[in-house]
Amino acid sequence: MSIHHLLSFVEKEHGPIDIFFANAGVLSTGGVEVTNEEWQKIWDVNTMQVVHVARHLFPLFEQRRKGFLVVTASAAGLASMPGAMPYAVTKHAAVAAAEWLAFTYRNRGVHVSCLCPQAVRTDMIGSTDGGPAGIDGILDPNDVARVTIEGVQRGDFMIMPHAQVQGYMVSKVQNYNRWVKGMSRIVDEFANFIPPPSRL
């Protein structure tokens, strides 16, 4: 069932959708060697889900002058992700899509939030310690949910369950050269880390 048909079914059977969580996400590890087919699959899930949902729901939200979209991106969409180029790139694109929708529809009664956690104890990290994403600890899904709800209630655009991420972003913007050097050290530090397999 396509997203369009799913949303149409829910609206018909259960009434208007007030808030939608674009929470689908898949992990693809590796770098330039990742196949075009795998790139397309992760792009379709991690990035294009936002476009498909907005294409269907935002005209309805506009008509009602209310509606809320929460895009689950990742801290990888802000500060990249060593060892997982497709994941980092598609999550950057998801953040960009959320930003564009937020400022374009802000004055039309539609609100967008962007959720950017680091490692969360889900199947995505498997039995690992999270590798580079787990540097600042692995959060329980219930804690991430609580922080997300609080952010939505405040009307926040950017929701960062790991407080350290904001500092990383400030550092990145202030000095990109220093940030690249720092990330390269993380690559070296986790050179022997075996990431969970791609989930495609």
PDB file of C-alpha atoms in Angstrom:
ATOM      1  CA  MET A   1       0.000   0.000   0.000  1.00  0.00           C
ATOM      2  CA  SER A   2       1.413   3.409  -0.962  1.00  0.00           C
ATOM      3  CA  ILE A   3       1.674   6.255   1.527  1.00  0.00           C
ATOM      4  CA  HIS A   4      -1.036   8.112  -0.414  1.00  0.00           C
ATOM      5  CA  HIS A   5      -3.485   5.222  -0.139  1.00  0.00           C
ATOM      6  CA  LEU A   6      -2.611   4.607   3.509  1.00  0.00           C
ATOM      7  CA  LEU A   7      -3.242   8.224   4.493  1.00  0.00           C
ATOM      8  CA  SER A   8      -6.440   8.381   2.445  1.00  0.00           C
ATOM      9  CA  PHE A   9      -7.681   5.205   4.138  1.00  0.00           C
ATOM     10  CA  VAL A  10      -6.924   6.519   7.634  1.00  0.00           C
ATOM     11  CA  GLU A  11      -8.647   9.848   6.946  1.00  0.00           C
ATOM     12  CA  LYS A  12     -11.695   8.093   5.521  1.00  0.00           C
ATOM     13  CA  GLU A  13     -12.038   5.480   8.242  1.00  0.00           C
ATOM     14  CA  HIS A  14     -10.859   7.390  11.319  1.00  0.00           C
ATOM     15  CA  GLY A  15     -11.142  11.086  10.547  1.00  0.00           C
ATOM     16  CA  PRO A  16      -8.625  13.882   9.964  1.00  0.00           C
ATOM     17  CA  ILE A  17      -4.966  13.280  10.761  1.00  0.00           C
ATOM     18  CA  ASP A  18      -3.729  15.933  13.198  1.00  0.00           C
ATOM     19  CA  ILE A  19      -0.098  14.844  13.443  1.00  0.00           C
ATOM     20  CA  PHE A  20       2.061  12.493  11.408  1.00  0.00           C
ATOM     21  CA  PHE A  21       5.364  10.974  12.509  1.00  0.00           C
ATOM     22  CA  ALA A  22       7.580  10.232   9.508  1.00  0.00           C
ATOM     23  CA  ASN A  23       9.552   7.658  11.451  1.00  0.00           C
ATOM     24  CA  ALA A  24      10.575   5.137   8.801  1.00  0.00           C
ATOM     25  CA  GLY A  25      14.318   4.732   8.539  1.00  0.00           C
ATOM     26  CA  VAL A  26      16.847   2.177   7.340  1.00  0.00           C
ATOM     27  CA  LEU A  27      20.577   1.869   7.854  1.00  0.00           C
ATOM     28  CA  SER A  28      23.017   1.450   4.988  1.00  0.00           C
ATOM     29  CA  THR A  29      26.676   1.177   5.961  1.00  0.00           C
ATOM     30  CA  GLY A  30      29.711   1.640   3.765  1.00  0.00           C
ATOM     31  CA  GLY A  31      30.974   4.368   1.480  1.00  0.00           C
ATOM     32  CA  VAL A  32      31.478   4.896  -2.216  1.00  0.00           C
ATOM     33  CA  GLU A  33      31.359   1.140  -2.842  1.00  0.00           C
ATOM     34  CA  VAL A  34      27.658   0.940  -1.957  1.00  0.00           C
ATOM     35  CA  THR A  35      25.634  -0.020  -5.035  1.00  0.00           C
ATOM     36  CA  ASN A  36      23.270   2.319  -6.862  1.00  0.00           C
ATOM     37  CA  GLU A  37      20.423  -0.056  -6.003  1.00  0.00           C
ATOM     38  CA  GLU A  38      21.097   0.228  -2.284  1.00  0.00           C
ATOM     39  CA  TRP A  39      21.449   4.012  -2.560  1.00  0.00           C
ATOM     40  CA  GLN A  40      18.044   4.202  -4.238  1.00  0.00           C
ATOM     41  CA  LYS A  41      16.374   2.072  -1.571  1.00  0.00           C
ATOM     42  CA  ILE A  42      17.689   4.106   1.351  1.00  0.00           C
ATOM     43  CA  TRP A  43      16.908   7.363  -0.468  1.00  0.00           C
ATOM     44  CA  ASP A  44      13.314   6.268  -1.019  1.00  0.00           C
ATOM     45  CA  VAL A  45      12.816   5.457   2.671  1.00  0.00           C
ATOM     46  CA  ASN A  46      14.929   7.971   4.580  1.00  0.00           C
ATOM     47  CA  THR A  47      14.301  11.014   2.398  1.00  0.00           C
ATOM     48  CA  MET A  48      11.412  10.573   0.007  1.00  0.00           C
ATOM     49  CA  GLN A  49       8.979   9.475   2.718  1.00  0.00           C
ATOM     50  CA  VAL A  50       8.959  13.110   3.846  1.00  0.00           C
ATOM     51  CA  VAL A  51       8.082  14.309   0.355  1.00  0.00           C
ATOM     52  CA  HIS A  52       5.354  11.700  -0.139  1.00  0.00           C
ATOM     53  CA  VAL A  53       3.708  12.446   3.209  1.00  0.00           C
ATOM     54  CA  ALA A  54       3.837  16.218   2.699  1.00  0.00           C
ATOM     55  CA  ARG A  55       2.494  15.932  -0.837  1.00  0.00           C
ATOM     56  CA  HIS A  56      -0.650  14.264   0.451  1.00  0.00           C
ATOM     57  CA  LEU A  57      -1.159  15.768   3.904  1.00  0.00           C
ATOM     58  CA  PHE A  58      -0.037  19.366   3.576  1.00  0.00           C
ATOM     59  CA  PRO A  59      -2.871  20.463   1.253  1.00  0.00           C
ATOM     60  CA  LEU A  60      -5.280  19.037   3.853  1.00  0.00           C
ATOM     61  CA  PHE A  61      -3.405  20.719   6.704  1.00  0.00           C
ATOM     62  CA  GLU A  62      -3.556  24.010   4.810  1.00  0.00           C
ATOM     63  CA  GLN A  63      -7.317  23.740   4.309  1.00  0.00           C
ATOM     64  CA  ARG A  64      -7.792  23.102   8.028  1.00  0.00           C
ATOM     65  CA  ARG A  65      -5.181  25.707   9.015  1.00  0.00           C
ATOM     66  CA  LYS A  66      -3.628  23.156  11.348  1.00  0.00           C
ATOM     67  CA  GLY A  67      -1.449  20.094  11.150  1.00  0.00           C
ATOM     68  CA  PHE A  68       1.824  18.744  12.449  1.00  0.00           C
ATOM     69  CA  LEU A  69       4.595  16.720  10.837  1.00  0.00           C
ATOM     70  CA  VAL A  70       7.454  15.220  12.846  1.00  0.00           C
ATOM     71  CA  VAL A  71      10.371  14.088  10.692  1.00  0.00           C
ATOM     72  CA  THR A  72      12.656  11.554  12.340  1.00  0.00           C
ATOM     73  CA  ALA A  73      16.017  12.381  10.846  1.00  0.00           C
ATOM     74  CA  SER A  74      19.166  11.735  12.898  1.00  0.00           C
ATOM     75  CA  ALA A  75      22.163  13.458  14.395  1.00  0.00           C
ATOM     76  CA  ALA A  76      23.826  11.887  11.349  1.00  0.00           C
ATOM     77  CA  GLY A  77      21.861  14.415   9.319  1.00  0.00           C
ATOM     78  CA  LEU A  78      23.567  17.225  11.219  1.00  0.00           C
ATOM     79  CA  ALA A  79      27.048  15.949  12.025  1.00  0.00           C
ATOM     80  CA  SER A  80      27.421  13.044   9.564  1.00  0.00           C
ATOM     81  CA  MET A  81      28.111   9.389  10.373  1.00  0.00           C
ATOM     82  CA  PRO A  82      31.512   7.709   9.990  1.00  0.00           C
ATOM     83  CA  GLY A  83      31.188   4.358   8.253  1.00  0.00           C
ATOM     84  CA  ALA A  84      27.739   4.980   6.806  1.00  0.00           C
ATOM     85  CA  MET A  85      27.832   7.372   3.856  1.00  0.00           C
ATOM     86  CA  PRO A  86      24.353   6.577   2.434  1.00  0.00           C
ATOM     87  CA  TYR A  87      22.756   6.948   5.864  1.00  0.00           C
ATOM     88  CA  ALA A  88      24.490  10.272   6.541  1.00  0.00           C
ATOM     89  CA  VAL A  89      23.642  11.698   3.127  1.00  0.00           C
ATOM     90  CA  THR A  90      19.968  10.685   3.155  1.00  0.00           C
ATOM     91  CA  LYS A  91      19.496  11.932   6.714  1.00  0.00           C
ATOM     92  CA  HIS A  92      21.068  15.272   5.751  1.00  0.00           C
ATOM     93  CA  ALA A  93      18.499  15.424   2.966  1.00  0.00           C
ATOM     94  CA  ALA A  94      15.696  14.584   5.402  1.00  0.00           C
ATOM     95  CA  VAL A  95      16.778  17.491   7.623  1.00  0.00           C
ATOM     96  CA  ALA A  96      16.857  19.796   4.595  1.00  0.00           C
ATOM     97  CA  ALA A  97      13.366  18.676   3.552  1.00  0.00           C
ATOM     98  CA  ALA A  98      12.052  19.312   7.072  1.00  0.00           C
ATOM     99  CA  GLU A  99      13.651  22.765   7.128  1.00  0.00           C
ATOM    100  CA  TRP A 100      12.138  23.709   3.769  1.00  0.00           C
ATOM    101  CA  LEU A 101       8.674  22.520   4.742  1.00  0.00           C
ATOM    102  CA  ALA A 102       8.912  24.292   8.122  1.00  0.00           C
ATOM    103  CA  PHE A 103       9.608  27.761   6.755  1.00  0.00           C
ATOM    104  CA  THR A 104       7.430  27.395   3.654  1.00  0.00           C
ATOM    105  CA  TYR A 105       4.285  26.327   5.522  1.00  0.00           C
ATOM    106  CA  ARG A 106       4.825  28.075   8.860  1.00  0.00           C
ATOM    107  CA  ASN A 107       2.357  30.864   8.106  1.00  0.00           C
ATOM    108  CA  ARG A 108      -0.224  28.472   6.703  1.00  0.00           C
ATOM    109  CA  GLY A 109      -1.027  26.742   9.981  1.00  0.00           C
ATOM    110  CA  VAL A 110       1.328  23.798   9.461  1.00  0.00           C
ATOM    111  CA  HIS A 111       4.102  23.016  11.929  1.00  0.00           C
ATOM    112  CA  VAL A 112       7.132  20.805  11.308  1.00  0.00           C
ATOM    113  CA  SER A 113       9.542  19.350  13.831  1.00  0.00           C
ATOM    114  CA  CYS A 114      12.772  17.502  13.085  1.00  0.00           C
ATOM    115  CA  LEU A 115      13.952  14.806  15.500  1.00  0.00           C
ATOM    116  CA  CYS A 116      17.731  14.217  15.487  1.00  0.00           C
ATOM    117  CA  PRO A 117      18.910  11.668  18.066  1.00  0.00           C
ATOM    118  CA  GLN A 118      22.220   9.861  18.179  1.00  0.00           C
ATOM    119  CA  ALA A 119      22.164   6.171  19.133  1.00  0.00           C
ATOM    120  CA  VAL A 120      18.840   4.776  20.386  1.00  0.00           C
ATOM    121  CA  ARG A 121      18.404   1.240  21.698  1.00  0.00           C
ATOM    122  CA  THR A 122      16.524  -0.163  18.701  1.00  0.00           C
ATOM    123  CA  ASP A 123      17.126  -2.922  16.172  1.00  0.00           C
ATOM    124  CA  MET A 124      19.050  -0.433  14.029  1.00  0.00           C
ATOM    125  CA  ILE A 125      22.144  -0.646  16.265  1.00  0.00           C
ATOM    126  CA  GLY A 126      21.614  -4.327  17.042  1.00  0.00           C
ATOM    127  CA  SER A 127      23.756  -5.676  19.861  1.00  0.00           C
ATOM    128  CA  THR A 128      26.554  -3.142  19.297  1.00  0.00           C
ATOM    129  CA  ASP A 129      27.523  -0.217  21.516  1.00  0.00           C
ATOM    130  CA  GLY A 130      26.393   2.128  18.762  1.00  0.00           C
ATOM    131  CA  GLY A 131      29.879   2.782  17.435  1.00  0.00           C
ATOM    132  CA  PRO A 132      30.435   6.462  16.594  1.00  0.00           C
ATOM    133  CA  ALA A 133      26.726   7.186  17.176  1.00  0.00           C
ATOM    134  CA  GLY A 134      27.017   5.852  20.724  1.00  0.00           C
ATOM    135  CA  ILE A 135      29.815   8.170  21.850  1.00  0.00           C
ATOM    136  CA  ASP A 136      27.390  10.129  24.044  1.00  0.00           C
ATOM    137  CA  GLY A 137      25.444   7.102  25.210  1.00  0.00           C
ATOM    138  CA  ILE A 138      22.528   5.062  23.936  1.00  0.00           C
ATOM    139  CA  LEU A 139      19.087   6.344  24.849  1.00  0.00           C
ATOM    140  CA  ASP A 140      16.036   4.262  25.645  1.00  0.00           C
ATOM    141  CA  PRO A 141      13.217   4.689  23.088  1.00  0.00           C
ATOM    142  CA  ASN A 142      10.840   5.788  25.850  1.00  0.00           C
ATOM    143  CA  ASP A 143      13.160   8.643  26.791  1.00  0.00           C
ATOM    144  CA  VAL A 144      13.385   9.746  23.165  1.00  0.00           C
ATOM    145  CA  ALA A 145       9.593   9.612  22.905  1.00  0.00           C
ATOM    146  CA  ARG A 146       9.225  11.781  26.004  1.00  0.00           C
ATOM    147  CA  VAL A 147      11.668  14.390  24.722  1.00  0.00           C
ATOM    148  CA  THR A 148       9.921  14.364  21.344  1.00  0.00           C
ATOM    149  CA  ILE A 149       6.482  14.942  22.838  1.00  0.00           C
ATOM    150  CA  GLU A 150       7.822  17.781  24.974  1.00  0.00           C
ATOM    151  CA  GLY A 151       9.427  19.378  21.905  1.00  0.00           C
ATOM    152  CA  VAL A 152       6.237  19.048  19.878  1.00  0.00           C
ATOM    153  CA  GLN A 153       4.200  20.616  22.681  1.00  0.00           C
ATOM    154  CA  ARG A 154       6.596  23.584  22.756  1.00  0.00           C
ATOM    155  CA  GLY A 155       6.458  23.913  18.983  1.00  0.00           C
ATOM    156  CA  ASP A 156      10.191  23.332  18.566  1.00  0.00           C
ATOM    157  CA  PHE A 157      11.570  22.753  15.100  1.00  0.00           C
ATOM    158  CA  MET A 158      14.785  20.961  16.092  1.00  0.00           C
ATOM    159  CA  ILE A 159      14.506  18.250  18.740  1.00  0.00           C
ATOM    160  CA  MET A 160      17.837  16.837  19.956  1.00  0.00           C
ATOM    161  CA  PRO A 161      17.462  14.119  22.604  1.00  0.00           C
ATOM    162  CA  HIS A 162      21.257  14.024  23.014  1.00  0.00           C
ATOM    163  CA  ALA A 163      22.079  17.511  24.332  1.00  0.00           C
ATOM    164  CA  GLN A 164      25.678  17.307  23.086  1.00  0.00           C
ATOM    165  CA  VAL A 165      24.589  17.452  19.445  1.00  0.00           C
ATOM    166  CA  GLN A 166      23.831  21.169  19.599  1.00  0.00           C
ATOM    167  CA  GLY A 167      27.398  21.833  20.710  1.00  0.00           C
ATOM    168  CA  TYR A 168      28.716  19.756  17.836  1.00  0.00           C
ATOM    169  CA  MET A 169      26.661  21.813  15.412  1.00  0.00           C
ATOM    170  CA  VAL A 170      27.957  25.092  16.803  1.00  0.00           C
ATOM    171  CA  SER A 171      31.520  23.844  16.566  1.00  0.00           C
ATOM    172  CA  LYS A 172      30.974  22.646  13.002  1.00  0.00           C
ATOM    173  CA  VAL A 173      29.623  25.973  11.794  1.00  0.00           C
ATOM    174  CA  GLN A 174      32.279  27.988  13.579  1.00  0.00           C
ATOM    175  CA  ASN A 175      35.202  26.090  12.058  1.00  0.00           C
ATOM    176  CA  TYR A 176      34.595  23.514   9.340  1.00  0.00           C
ATOM    177  CA  ASN A 177      38.294  22.677   9.001  1.00  0.00           C
ATOM    178  CA  ARG A 178      38.533  21.820  12.692  1.00  0.00           C
ATOM    179  CA  TRP A 179      35.328  19.771  12.440  1.00  0.00           C
ATOM    180  CA  VAL A 180      36.633  17.716   9.494  1.00  0.00           C
ATOM    181  CA  LYS A 181      39.855  16.986  11.395  1.00  0.00           C
ATOM    182  CA  GLY A 182      37.866  15.952  14.451  1.00  0.00           C
ATOM    183  CA  MET A 183      35.635  13.639  12.436  1.00  0.00           C
ATOM    184  CA  SER A 184      38.683  12.048  10.806  1.00  0.00           C
ATOM    185  CA  ARG A 185      39.996  11.219  14.281  1.00  0.00           C
ATOM    186  CA  ILE A 186      36.688   9.502  15.065  1.00  0.00           C
ATOM    187  CA  VAL A 187      37.042   7.481  11.850  1.00  0.00           C
ATOM    188  CA  ASP A 188      40.457   6.306  13.023  1.00  0.00           C
ATOM    189  CA  GLU A 189      39.218   5.619  16.547  1.00  0.00           C
ATOM    190  CA  PHE A 190      36.466   3.333  15.280  1.00  0.00           C
ATOM    191  CA  ALA A 191      38.480   1.741  12.471  1.00  0.00           C
ATOM    192  CA  ASN A 192      37.886  -1.732  13.966  1.00  0.00           C
ATOM    193  CA  PHE A 193      34.224  -1.193  14.776  1.00  0.00           C
ATOM    194  CA  ILE A 194      31.996  -3.716  13.027  1.00  0.00           C
ATOM    195  CA  PRO A 195      28.692  -1.956  12.323  1.00  0.00           C
ATOM    196  CA  PRO A 196      25.380  -3.779  12.211  1.00  0.00           C
ATOM    197  CA  PRO A 197      24.531  -4.986   8.714  1.00  0.00           C
ATOM    198  CA  SER A 198      22.633  -2.767   6.310  1.00  0.00           C
ATOM    199  CA  ARG A 199      18.922  -3.233   6.882  1.00  0.00           C
ATOM    200  CA  LEU A 200      17.643  -3.140   3.311  1.00  0.00           C
TER     201      LEU A 200
END
